[in-house]
Amino acid sequence: MEVDMEVDDIRKDDVLNKEEASVQYAVEILPFIKDAQQSHGMRHGDYQRYRQYCSRKLKRIRSSLDFKSGTRHGYKGKQITEDVITDSRYFHILLVEAERCWSYAMELKLCANTEPRKRFHMMRKLTKAAKYAEELHKICEMEKVEPRTKLEAQAYSYWMRANYKFEVQDWKTAIDLYSQSRSIYEKLASAFLDEATRMLYAQRVEEIGPNIRYCAYNLGQGGMDIKDLMIMKSSAAGQDLLSAKIDAAIKQTREKLASSFGDITWRGKSVPLHNEKARVFILHLQEKESEMARQSTFEGKMELFDNLLMECKDALQAIKEEIGNEMSTKKKNETNLSQLQFIKMYLSYLRQNLMIERNICMIDWMKEKLPVLIGTPKQEIKTKITKPEDLIRLYDGIILSLNEISQLQGIEVDEKLQDEVEAQIVAYKGFRCFYIAQSYQLLKKWVESVSLYDRVITYVNEATLKLKACNNPFLNVLVTKIEELSELAQGHKYNAHALSILESNEVAADVGKLVLSDQVLAERLDVYQEYQNATKKTNLIRFPPEPQPTPCKPLFFDLALNYIDLPNLDHRLEKKPEGVFSALRRGFGFWGS
């Protein structure tokens, strides 16, 4: 009996060993990571939220596997080895650990610019992330793991280690690791038939490309042009580690170019420029058009304008400090002082122009979301609707900036520039008046809107004459815009006029349709009315009742009574009989009156 039981146990062990040998662990590393990142904050660059999710996820996995790192009494580290693994979730532990450390490092990266001590903490977290990724790669080399998981773990390990080497500026090792990771992801992308999965791996390949080019740029010792760096930055959107490095390289390259920057020429006058901040700003401003062409989103364009305005503000502050230092010296250099004043005026002019261009960019974006006017074909607007008042405020800002330009010290002697500014002010007043008219038209105030559209046409005619008299090719675009504005104003004017007539005709028609049945029943009791619709409720009385005039009660005042002498009527009064005591009192006369 005992021998038979031993034989049965041996057979069971053989079956279990065969089943264990046939088990293949599979972990889709990149799809798992991307799905978690998109669902927990990384869509908006919230690294803290993603890190907190990884901590909660790690705790849930360890609890479900009963693989905790300690008890309430202390920490006891447990290593994940081949003997321990009985479930694919053990691989998730190492993966989530690496993601948690990486997200914490990226969170600290955002604070490292203002707090330098955070950089040391960030480097420790990146080291841990690379360590966990390497452990995941080693544990996936076991025979029970599917080949796809092995490749993914290897590519992920190379990518994480490359991030660490990238941060410590070991460009040679980083470019090798990035290249190996990209080649693995390219093979994985070509191996899948599913379009979504293939796009996921192709996206990772595109993300690694800018990192490789930046490493090559550093290995080539600055052989790449600044335009190439800007293209690399636009393609590295969403990669904070790379974007910070590219920004530093762009700033360094601009500073090198600024050192060779000599004079500035404006309005026929040329002066030398020695201030470093002003040089860097003007070089950045010269690249504005190419950078704007690379920005595909409205937010990116606004960020570019904000950066330029901030640099212009810093440059103006630096020039003002130089002017103050020059004024405080006992021996003033009048030539140097006049040159600094000219540079200050030029930078102020550039700043106001940037604000105007920024407002125009916002106007062009907001025009697409204007509400549909009454009487025009309807459009489908999925985003938040813009009010005409929002555009009015932006045009007010443009007019204010143009007035600031006309009031700059030294501009008053330049009559041509004054004429150009005045012509632009009239043109933008026309645009502002047009949207004021649209706001009135939306409120069905037809008379006001028609009058304002007439004012728009007047502004357009005046601005067209002044802009053409300036003979400036840069203002031809504005001439074309205000001519289109004139056509729009005329069309909306006729539309508002027609709608006002239509509305008045509708009121007259409604008044003509009034019949006796519209009156209350109490006011037509002498008229018989037969109702066709029995369900309609009859209006019996007016409620609340209308006020009725009521006559006041008359007041009488007897004014003649004071002048009448009335006769004496005492003899007509009734005399009462006297008692015993009354007679005695009258007879003896000693009891008083």
Coordinates of C-alpha atoms in Angstrom, one line a residue:
M1 CA 0.0 0.0 0.0
E2 CA 2.8 2.4 0.9
V3 CA 4.7 1.5 -2.3
D4 CA 1.6 2.4 -4.3
M5 CA 1.2 5.7 -2.6
E6 CA 4.8 6.6 -3.3
V7 CA 4.4 5.7 -7.0
D8 CA 1.3 8.0 -7.2
D9 CA 3.3 10.8 -5.6
I10 CA 6.1 10.4 -8.1
R11 CA 3.6 10.5 -11.0
K12 CA 2.0 13.6 -9.6
D13 CA 5.4 15.3 -9.3
D14 CA 6.2 14.4 -12.9
V15 CA 2.9 15.9 -14.1
L16 CA 3.5 19.1 -12.1
N17 CA 7.1 19.4 -13.4
K18 CA 5.8 19.1 -17.0
E19 CA 3.2 21.7 -16.4
E20 CA 5.7 24.1 -14.8
A21 CA 8.1 23.5 -17.7
S22 CA 5.3 24.4 -20.2
V23 CA 4.4 27.7 -18.4
Q24 CA 5.5 30.8 -20.3
Y25 CA 5.5 34.1 -18.5
A26 CA 4.5 37.1 -20.7
V27 CA 4.6 40.8 -19.7
E28 CA 3.8 43.5 -22.2
I29 CA 6.2 46.1 -20.7
L30 CA 5.8 49.1 -23.0
P31 CA 2.0 48.8 -23.4
F32 CA 1.7 48.4 -19.6
I33 CA 3.8 51.5 -19.0
K34 CA 2.1 53.7 -21.6
D35 CA -1.4 52.8 -20.4
A36 CA -0.5 53.6 -16.8
Q37 CA 1.1 56.9 -17.7
Q38 CA -1.8 58.1 -19.9
S39 CA -4.3 57.2 -17.1
H40 CA -2.5 58.7 -14.2
G41 CA -1.1 62.1 -14.8
M42 CA 1.5 61.8 -17.5
R43 CA -0.8 63.1 -20.2
H44 CA -0.4 66.5 -18.5
G45 CA 3.2 66.0 -17.3
D46 CA 2.1 65.4 -13.7
Y47 CA 5.0 63.2 -12.4
Q48 CA 4.0 63.4 -8.8
R49 CA 0.6 61.9 -9.5
Y50 CA 2.2 59.1 -11.5
R51 CA 4.7 58.4 -8.8
Q52 CA 1.9 58.1 -6.2
Y53 CA 0.1 55.8 -8.5
C54 CA 3.2 53.6 -8.8
S55 CA 3.5 53.4 -5.0
R56 CA -0.1 52.3 -4.6
K57 CA 0.2 49.8 -7.4
L58 CA 3.3 48.3 -5.9
K59 CA 1.6 47.9 -2.5
R60 CA -1.4 46.2 -4.1
I61 CA 0.9 43.7 -6.1
R62 CA 2.9 42.8 -3.0
S63 CA -0.2 42.3 -0.9
S64 CA -1.8 40.1 -3.6
L65 CA 1.3 38.0 -3.9
D66 CA 2.0 38.0 -0.1
F67 CA 5.5 39.2 -1.0
K68 CA 5.9 42.1 1.5
S69 CA 9.2 43.6 2.2
G70 CA 8.8 43.5 6.0
T71 CA 6.5 43.6 9.0
R72 CA 5.4 46.2 11.4
H73 CA 8.5 45.6 13.4
G74 CA 11.0 46.4 10.6
Y75 CA 12.1 46.1 7.0
K76 CA 13.3 42.8 5.5
G77 CA 14.3 43.0 1.9
K78 CA 13.4 40.2 -0.4
Q79 CA 15.1 39.4 -3.6
I80 CA 13.1 38.3 -6.6
T81 CA 14.9 35.2 -8.0
E82 CA 13.9 32.4 -10.4
D83 CA 12.9 30.2 -7.5
V84 CA 10.5 32.8 -6.1
I85 CA 8.7 33.6 -9.4
T86 CA 5.4 31.7 -9.7
D87 CA 3.4 34.5 -11.3
S88 CA 4.0 37.1 -13.9
R89 CA 3.1 39.8 -11.3
Y90 CA 6.6 39.4 -9.9
F91 CA 8.0 41.0 -13.0
H92 CA 5.5 43.9 -12.4
I93 CA 7.1 44.6 -9.1
L94 CA 10.5 45.4 -10.6
L95 CA 8.9 47.3 -13.5
V96 CA 6.8 49.5 -11.2
E97 CA 9.7 50.1 -8.9
A98 CA 11.8 51.4 -11.9
E99 CA 8.9 53.6 -13.0
R100 CA 8.4 55.0 -9.5
C101 CA 12.1 56.0 -9.2
W102 CA 12.1 57.4 -12.8
S103 CA 9.0 59.5 -12.2
Y104 CA 10.4 60.8 -8.9
A105 CA 13.6 61.8 -10.7
M106 CA 11.6 63.7 -13.3
E107 CA 9.6 65.4 -10.6
L108 CA 12.8 66.5 -8.9
K109 CA 14.2 67.6 -12.3
L110 CA 11.5 70.3 -12.5
C111 CA 12.6 71.7 -9.1
A112 CA 16.4 71.4 -9.7
N113 CA 16.5 74.8 -11.5
T114 CA 15.5 76.7 -8.4
E115 CA 16.8 74.3 -5.8
P116 CA 20.3 72.9 -6.7
R117 CA 20.3 70.4 -3.9
K118 CA 17.4 68.6 -5.6
R119 CA 19.8 67.5 -8.4
F120 CA 21.7 65.1 -6.1
H121 CA 18.4 63.5 -5.0
M122 CA 17.4 63.2 -8.7
M123 CA 20.6 61.5 -9.6
R124 CA 20.1 58.9 -6.8
K125 CA 16.6 58.1 -8.1
L126 CA 17.8 57.7 -11.7
T127 CA 20.5 55.3 -10.4
K128 CA 17.8 53.3 -8.6
A129 CA 15.6 53.3 -11.7
A130 CA 18.4 52.0 -13.9
K131 CA 19.2 49.3 -11.2
Y132 CA 15.6 48.0 -11.1
A133 CA 15.5 48.0 -14.9
E134 CA 18.7 46.0 -15.0
E135 CA 17.3 43.5 -12.5
L136 CA 14.2 43.1 -14.6
H137 CA 16.3 42.4 -17.7
K138 CA 18.4 39.8 -15.8
I139 CA 15.3 38.0 -14.4
C140 CA 13.6 37.9 -17.8
E141 CA 16.5 35.9 -19.2
M142 CA 15.1 32.8 -17.5
E143 CA 13.7 30.1 -19.9
K144 CA 10.1 30.5 -18.7
V145 CA 9.8 34.0 -20.2
E146 CA 8.5 34.6 -23.7
P147 CA 11.0 36.0 -26.3
R148 CA 9.0 39.2 -26.7
T149 CA 9.2 39.9 -23.0
K150 CA 12.9 39.3 -23.0
L151 CA 13.4 41.8 -25.9
E152 CA 11.2 44.4 -24.2
A153 CA 13.0 44.0 -20.9
Q154 CA 16.3 44.4 -22.7
A155 CA 15.2 47.5 -24.6
Y156 CA 13.7 49.1 -21.4
S157 CA 16.9 48.4 -19.5
Y158 CA 19.0 50.0 -22.2
W159 CA 16.7 53.0 -22.3
M160 CA 16.7 53.6 -18.5
R161 CA 20.5 53.2 -18.3
A162 CA 20.9 55.6 -21.2
N163 CA 18.8 58.2 -19.3
Y164 CA 21.3 58.0 -16.4
K165 CA 24.3 58.3 -18.7
F166 CA 22.6 61.2 -20.5
E167 CA 22.2 63.1 -17.3
V168 CA 25.9 62.5 -16.2
Q169 CA 27.0 63.6 -19.7
D170 CA 28.6 60.3 -20.6
W171 CA 27.6 60.9 -24.3
K172 CA 29.4 57.9 -25.8
T173 CA 27.8 55.3 -23.5
A174 CA 24.4 57.1 -23.8
I175 CA 24.4 57.1 -27.6
D176 CA 25.3 53.4 -27.7
L177 CA 22.6 52.4 -25.2
Y178 CA 20.0 54.6 -27.0
S179 CA 20.9 53.1 -30.3
Q180 CA 20.6 49.5 -29.1
S181 CA 17.2 50.3 -27.4
R182 CA 16.0 51.9 -30.6
S183 CA 17.0 49.0 -32.8
I184 CA 15.1 46.6 -30.5
Y185 CA 12.0 48.7 -30.6
E186 CA 12.2 49.0 -34.4
K187 CA 12.3 45.2 -34.6
L188 CA 9.3 44.9 -32.2
A189 CA 7.3 47.5 -34.2
S190 CA 7.8 45.5 -37.4
A191 CA 6.9 42.2 -35.8
F192 CA 3.3 43.1 -34.9
L193 CA 0.3 43.1 -37.1
D194 CA -1.9 45.1 -34.7
E195 CA -1.9 48.8 -35.8
A196 CA -2.2 50.2 -32.3
T197 CA 0.7 48.1 -30.9
R198 CA 2.9 48.9 -33.9
M199 CA 2.2 52.6 -33.5
L200 CA 3.1 52.4 -29.8
Y201 CA 6.6 51.0 -30.5
A202 CA 7.1 53.4 -33.4
Q203 CA 6.3 56.3 -31.1
R204 CA 9.0 55.1 -28.7
V205 CA 11.5 55.0 -31.6
E206 CA 10.7 58.6 -32.5
E207 CA 11.2 59.6 -28.9
I208 CA 14.6 58.1 -28.8
G209 CA 15.7 59.8 -32.0
P210 CA 16.3 63.4 -30.6
N211 CA 18.3 61.9 -27.7
I212 CA 20.7 60.2 -30.1
R213 CA 21.0 63.4 -32.2
Y214 CA 21.8 65.5 -29.1
C215 CA 24.4 63.0 -27.9
A216 CA 25.9 63.2 -31.4
Y217 CA 25.9 67.0 -31.2
N218 CA 27.9 66.9 -28.0
L219 CA 30.3 64.3 -29.3
G220 CA 30.8 66.5 -32.3
Q221 CA 31.7 69.5 -30.0
G222 CA 29.0 71.9 -31.2
G223 CA 29.0 71.1 -34.9
M224 CA 25.2 71.4 -35.2
D225 CA 23.6 74.7 -36.1
I226 CA 21.2 76.4 -33.7
K227 CA 18.4 75.8 -36.2
D228 CA 19.0 72.1 -35.9
L229 CA 18.9 72.4 -32.1
M230 CA 15.5 74.2 -32.4
I231 CA 14.2 71.4 -34.6
M232 CA 15.5 68.8 -32.1
K233 CA 13.7 70.7 -29.3
S234 CA 10.4 70.7 -31.2
S235 CA 10.7 66.9 -31.8
A236 CA 11.5 66.3 -28.1
A237 CA 8.2 67.6 -26.8
G238 CA 7.2 65.8 -23.6
Q239 CA 10.8 64.7 -22.7
D240 CA 11.7 67.0 -19.9
L241 CA 15.2 65.5 -19.4
L242 CA 16.1 66.2 -23.0
S243 CA 14.3 69.5 -23.3
A244 CA 16.3 71.0 -20.4
K245 CA 19.6 69.9 -22.0
I246 CA 18.6 71.3 -25.4
D247 CA 17.5 74.6 -23.8
A248 CA 20.9 74.9 -22.1
A249 CA 22.7 74.1 -25.4
I250 CA 20.6 76.7 -27.3
K251 CA 21.4 79.3 -24.7
Q252 CA 25.1 78.5 -24.8
T253 CA 25.1 78.7 -28.6
R254 CA 23.2 82.0 -28.6
E255 CA 25.8 83.5 -26.2
K256 CA 28.6 82.4 -28.5
L257 CA 26.8 84.1 -31.5
A258 CA 26.1 87.2 -29.4
S259 CA 29.8 87.7 -28.7
S260 CA 30.3 88.3 -32.4
F261 CA 27.2 90.5 -32.7
G262 CA 28.3 94.1 -33.4
D263 CA 25.9 97.0 -34.2
I264 CA 22.2 97.4 -34.5
T265 CA 20.6 99.5 -37.3
W266 CA 17.2 101.1 -37.0
R267 CA 15.4 104.0 -38.7
G268 CA 18.6 104.8 -40.6
K269 CA 20.8 105.0 -37.5
S270 CA 23.4 102.5 -36.4
V271 CA 24.9 102.2 -32.9
P272 CA 27.2 99.6 -31.3
L273 CA 25.6 97.1 -28.9
H274 CA 27.7 95.8 -26.0
N275 CA 25.1 94.6 -23.6
E276 CA 25.1 90.8 -23.5
K277 CA 21.4 90.3 -22.6
A278 CA 20.3 92.7 -25.4
R279 CA 22.4 90.8 -27.9
V280 CA 21.0 87.5 -26.9
F281 CA 17.4 88.9 -27.1
I282 CA 17.9 90.4 -30.6
L283 CA 19.4 87.1 -31.9
H284 CA 16.4 85.2 -30.5
L285 CA 14.1 87.7 -32.0
Q286 CA 15.7 87.1 -35.4
E287 CA 14.8 83.4 -35.2
K288 CA 11.2 84.1 -34.2
E289 CA 9.6 83.5 -37.6
S290 CA 11.3 80.1 -38.0
E291 CA 10.3 79.1 -34.5
M292 CA 6.7 80.2 -35.1
A293 CA 6.6 78.0 -38.2
R294 CA 7.7 75.0 -36.2
Q295 CA 5.0 75.5 -33.5
S296 CA 1.9 73.6 -34.4
T297 CA -0.2 74.5 -31.3
F298 CA -1.5 77.7 -30.0
E299 CA 0.0 77.1 -26.6
G300 CA 3.5 76.7 -28.1
K301 CA 3.2 80.0 -29.9
M302 CA 2.1 81.8 -26.7
E303 CA 5.0 80.2 -24.8
L304 CA 7.4 81.6 -27.5
F305 CA 5.9 85.1 -27.2
D306 CA 6.1 84.9 -23.4
N307 CA 9.8 83.9 -23.5
L308 CA 10.6 86.7 -25.9
L309 CA 8.8 89.3 -23.8
M310 CA 10.6 88.1 -20.7
E311 CA 14.0 88.3 -22.4
C312 CA 13.1 91.8 -23.7
K313 CA 12.2 92.9 -20.2
D314 CA 15.5 91.7 -18.8
A315 CA 17.4 93.4 -21.7
L316 CA 15.6 96.7 -21.0
Q317 CA 16.4 96.4 -17.3
A318 CA 20.0 95.9 -18.1
I319 CA 20.1 98.9 -20.4
K320 CA 18.4 101.1 -17.8
E321 CA 21.0 100.1 -15.2
E322 CA 23.8 101.1 -17.6
I323 CA 22.1 104.4 -18.2
G324 CA 21.8 104.9 -14.4
N325 CA 25.5 104.1 -14.0
E326 CA 26.4 106.5 -16.8
M327 CA 24.3 109.3 -15.3
S328 CA 25.8 108.8 -11.8
T329 CA 29.4 109.3 -13.0
K330 CA 30.9 112.8 -12.7
K331 CA 32.3 112.8 -16.2
K332 CA 29.4 111.9 -18.4
N333 CA 30.1 110.5 -21.9
E334 CA 27.4 112.1 -23.9
T335 CA 28.0 109.9 -26.9
N336 CA 27.7 106.7 -24.9
L337 CA 24.6 108.1 -23.1
S338 CA 22.8 109.0 -26.4
Q339 CA 23.6 105.5 -27.8
L340 CA 22.2 103.8 -24.7
Q341 CA 19.1 106.0 -24.9
F342 CA 18.7 104.9 -28.6
I343 CA 19.1 101.3 -27.7
K344 CA 16.5 101.7 -24.9
M345 CA 14.0 103.3 -27.3
Y346 CA 14.6 100.5 -29.8
L347 CA 14.1 97.7 -27.3
S348 CA 10.9 99.4 -26.1
Y349 CA 9.7 99.6 -29.7
L350 CA 10.4 95.9 -30.1
R351 CA 8.6 95.0 -26.9
Q352 CA 5.4 96.9 -28.0
N353 CA 5.6 95.2 -31.4
L354 CA 5.9 91.8 -29.7
M355 CA 2.8 92.5 -27.6
I356 CA 0.9 93.6 -30.8
E357 CA 1.9 90.4 -32.6
R358 CA 0.9 88.3 -29.6
N359 CA -2.5 89.9 -29.4
I360 CA -3.0 89.4 -33.2
C361 CA -2.1 85.7 -32.8
M362 CA -4.7 85.4 -30.0
I363 CA -7.3 87.2 -32.1
D364 CA -6.7 84.8 -35.1
W365 CA -7.1 81.8 -32.8
M366 CA -10.3 83.2 -31.1
K367 CA -12.0 84.2 -34.3
E368 CA -12.6 80.6 -35.1
K369 CA -14.8 80.2 -32.0
L370 CA -17.0 83.3 -32.4
P371 CA -20.7 82.7 -31.9
V372 CA -23.0 82.5 -34.9
L373 CA -24.8 85.8 -35.6
I374 CA -28.6 85.8 -36.2
G375 CA -29.5 85.3 -39.8
T376 CA -26.2 83.6 -40.8
P377 CA -25.7 79.9 -41.4
K378 CA -25.0 77.9 -38.3
Q379 CA -21.6 76.3 -37.6
E380 CA -20.6 73.5 -35.3
I381 CA -18.3 74.8 -32.6
K382 CA -17.0 72.1 -30.2
T383 CA -14.9 74.3 -28.0
K384 CA -15.7 77.2 -25.8
I385 CA -17.4 80.0 -27.6
T386 CA -15.6 83.3 -27.8
K387 CA -17.5 86.5 -27.0
P388 CA -17.0 89.6 -29.2
E389 CA -16.1 91.5 -26.0
D390 CA -12.9 89.3 -25.7
L391 CA -11.7 90.5 -29.1
I392 CA -12.6 94.1 -28.2
R393 CA -10.2 93.9 -25.2
L394 CA -7.4 92.5 -27.4
Y395 CA -7.9 95.3 -29.9
D396 CA -7.8 97.8 -27.0
G397 CA -4.4 96.3 -26.1
I398 CA -3.1 96.8 -29.6
I399 CA -4.3 100.4 -29.7
L400 CA -2.7 101.0 -26.3
S401 CA 0.7 99.5 -27.5
L402 CA 0.6 101.7 -30.6
N403 CA 0.0 104.8 -28.4
E404 CA 2.9 103.8 -26.3
I405 CA 5.1 103.6 -29.4
S406 CA 4.0 107.1 -30.5
Q407 CA 4.9 108.5 -27.0
L408 CA 8.5 107.0 -26.9
Q409 CA 11.2 109.5 -26.2
G410 CA 12.8 110.4 -29.5
I411 CA 10.0 109.1 -31.8
E412 CA 8.4 112.5 -32.1
V413 CA 11.1 113.7 -34.6
D414 CA 10.4 110.7 -36.9
E415 CA 7.3 112.0 -38.8
K416 CA 7.2 108.9 -41.0
L417 CA 7.0 106.5 -38.1
Q418 CA 4.4 108.7 -36.4
D419 CA 2.2 108.6 -39.6
E420 CA 2.5 104.8 -39.8
V421 CA 1.5 104.4 -36.1
E422 CA -1.4 106.8 -36.5
A423 CA -2.6 104.9 -39.6
Q424 CA -2.4 101.6 -37.8
I425 CA -4.4 103.1 -34.8
V426 CA -7.2 104.1 -37.1
A427 CA -7.2 100.7 -38.7
Y428 CA -7.4 98.8 -35.4
K429 CA -10.1 101.2 -34.2
G430 CA -12.1 100.0 -37.2
F431 CA -11.6 96.3 -36.1
R432 CA -12.6 97.2 -32.6
C433 CA -15.7 99.0 -33.7
F434 CA -16.7 96.1 -35.9
Y435 CA -16.8 93.7 -32.9
I436 CA -18.6 96.2 -30.8
A437 CA -21.3 96.3 -33.5
Q438 CA -21.4 92.5 -33.5
S439 CA -22.0 92.5 -29.7
Y440 CA -24.9 94.8 -30.2
Q441 CA -26.2 92.7 -33.1
L442 CA -26.2 89.6 -30.8
L443 CA -28.3 91.6 -28.4
K444 CA -30.8 92.5 -31.2
K445 CA -30.0 96.2 -30.9
W446 CA -30.4 96.8 -34.6
V447 CA -30.2 100.6 -34.6
E448 CA -26.9 100.7 -32.6
S449 CA -25.4 97.9 -34.7
V450 CA -26.2 99.6 -38.0
S451 CA -24.7 102.9 -36.8
L452 CA -21.6 101.2 -35.6
Y453 CA -21.2 99.3 -38.9
D454 CA -21.4 102.7 -40.6
R455 CA -18.6 103.9 -38.3
V456 CA -16.5 100.9 -39.3
I457 CA -16.8 101.8 -42.9
T458 CA -15.7 105.4 -42.1
Y459 CA -12.7 104.1 -40.2
V460 CA -11.7 101.7 -43.0
N461 CA -11.8 104.5 -45.6
E462 CA -9.7 106.8 -43.5
A463 CA -7.2 104.0 -42.6
T464 CA -6.8 102.9 -46.2
L465 CA -5.9 106.4 -47.3
K466 CA -3.4 106.8 -44.5
L467 CA -1.8 103.4 -44.9
K468 CA -1.3 103.8 -48.7
A469 CA 0.2 107.2 -48.1
C470 CA 2.8 105.7 -45.8
N471 CA 4.1 103.6 -48.8
N472 CA 5.4 100.9 -46.4
P473 CA 5.4 97.3 -47.9
F474 CA 5.0 95.8 -44.4
L475 CA 1.6 97.5 -44.0
N476 CA 0.2 96.0 -47.2
V477 CA -1.1 93.0 -45.3
L478 CA -3.1 95.4 -43.0
V479 CA -4.5 97.2 -46.0
T480 CA -5.8 93.9 -47.4
K481 CA -7.3 93.0 -44.0
I482 CA -9.2 96.3 -43.6
E483 CA -10.5 96.0 -47.2
E484 CA -12.0 92.6 -46.2
L485 CA -13.3 94.2 -43.1
S486 CA -15.2 96.8 -45.1
E487 CA -17.0 94.1 -47.1
L488 CA -17.9 92.3 -43.9
A489 CA -19.2 95.5 -42.3
Q490 CA -21.4 96.2 -45.2
G491 CA -22.8 92.7 -45.3
H492 CA -23.5 92.7 -41.6
K493 CA -25.0 96.2 -41.8
Y494 CA -27.5 95.1 -44.4
N495 CA -28.2 91.9 -42.4
A496 CA -29.0 93.9 -39.3
H497 CA -31.2 96.3 -41.2
A498 CA -33.1 93.5 -42.8
L499 CA -33.6 91.7 -39.5
S500 CA -34.9 94.9 -37.9
I501 CA -37.5 95.3 -40.6
L502 CA -38.4 91.7 -40.4
E503 CA -38.9 91.9 -36.6
S504 CA -41.1 95.0 -36.9
N505 CA -43.2 93.3 -39.6
E506 CA -43.7 90.3 -37.3
V507 CA -45.0 92.5 -34.5
A508 CA -47.5 94.2 -36.9
A509 CA -48.6 90.8 -38.1
D510 CA -49.2 89.6 -34.5
V511 CA -51.2 92.7 -33.7
G512 CA -53.4 92.1 -36.8
K513 CA -54.1 88.6 -35.8
L514 CA -55.6 89.6 -32.5
V515 CA -59.3 88.5 -32.2
L516 CA -61.9 88.9 -29.6
S517 CA -61.1 85.6 -28.1
D518 CA -57.8 87.0 -26.9
Q519 CA -59.7 89.2 -24.5
V520 CA -60.8 88.2 -21.1
L521 CA -64.3 86.8 -20.7
A522 CA -65.4 89.4 -18.2
E523 CA -64.9 92.2 -20.8
R524 CA -67.1 90.5 -23.5
L525 CA -70.1 89.2 -21.7
D526 CA -72.5 90.6 -24.3
V527 CA -70.8 88.7 -27.1
Y528 CA -71.3 85.0 -27.8
Q529 CA -68.1 83.1 -28.7
E530 CA -68.0 79.5 -29.7
Y531 CA -64.8 77.6 -28.8
Q532 CA -63.5 75.0 -31.2
N533 CA -60.8 73.7 -28.9
A534 CA -62.4 72.6 -25.7
T535 CA -59.1 71.8 -24.1
K536 CA -58.0 75.4 -24.3
K537 CA -58.4 77.2 -21.0
T538 CA -60.5 80.4 -21.1
N539 CA -59.2 83.6 -19.7
L540 CA -61.9 84.7 -17.3
I541 CA -60.5 87.8 -15.7
R542 CA -57.3 89.8 -15.8
F543 CA -54.9 88.8 -13.0
P544 CA -53.4 90.7 -11.4
P545 CA -56.2 93.3 -12.0
E546 CA -55.3 96.5 -13.6
P547 CA -55.5 99.6 -11.4
Q548 CA -58.8 101.7 -11.8
P549 CA -59.2 105.4 -11.1
T550 CA -61.4 106.0 -8.0
P551 CA -63.0 109.4 -7.0
C552 CA -62.1 110.8 -3.6
K553 CA -64.7 111.4 -0.9
P554 CA -65.5 115.2 -0.8
L555 CA -64.6 117.3 2.3
F556 CA -66.8 120.2 3.6
F557 CA -65.6 123.1 5.7
D558 CA -68.2 125.4 7.5
L559 CA -66.6 128.8 7.2
A560 CA -69.8 130.9 8.0
L561 CA -70.5 129.5 11.5
N562 CA -68.1 131.9 13.1
Y563 CA -70.1 134.9 11.9
I564 CA -73.6 133.9 13.1
D565 CA -75.2 135.1 16.4
L566 CA -77.4 132.4 17.8
P567 CA -80.6 133.4 19.9
N568 CA -80.8 132.6 23.6
L569 CA -82.8 129.5 24.2
D570 CA -82.5 129.1 28.0
H571 CA -86.2 129.6 28.5
R572 CA -86.9 126.5 26.5
L573 CA -84.7 124.3 28.7
E574 CA -86.6 121.9 31.0
K575 CA -86.4 122.9 34.7
K576 CA -85.8 120.1 37.2
P577 CA -87.8 120.1 40.6
E578 CA -85.7 121.2 43.7
G579 CA -85.2 118.9 46.7
V580 CA -85.6 119.7 50.5
F581 CA -81.9 120.3 51.0
S582 CA -81.7 122.6 48.0
A583 CA -84.5 124.8 49.4
L584 CA -83.0 125.0 52.9
R585 CA -79.6 125.9 51.5
R586 CA -81.1 128.7 49.4
G587 CA -83.2 129.9 52.3
F588 CA -80.6 130.1 55.1
G589 CA -77.6 130.8 52.8
F590 CA -74.9 129.3 55.2
W591 CA -73.9 126.2 53.3
G592 CA -71.9 127.8 50.6
S593 CA -72.6 127.8 46.9

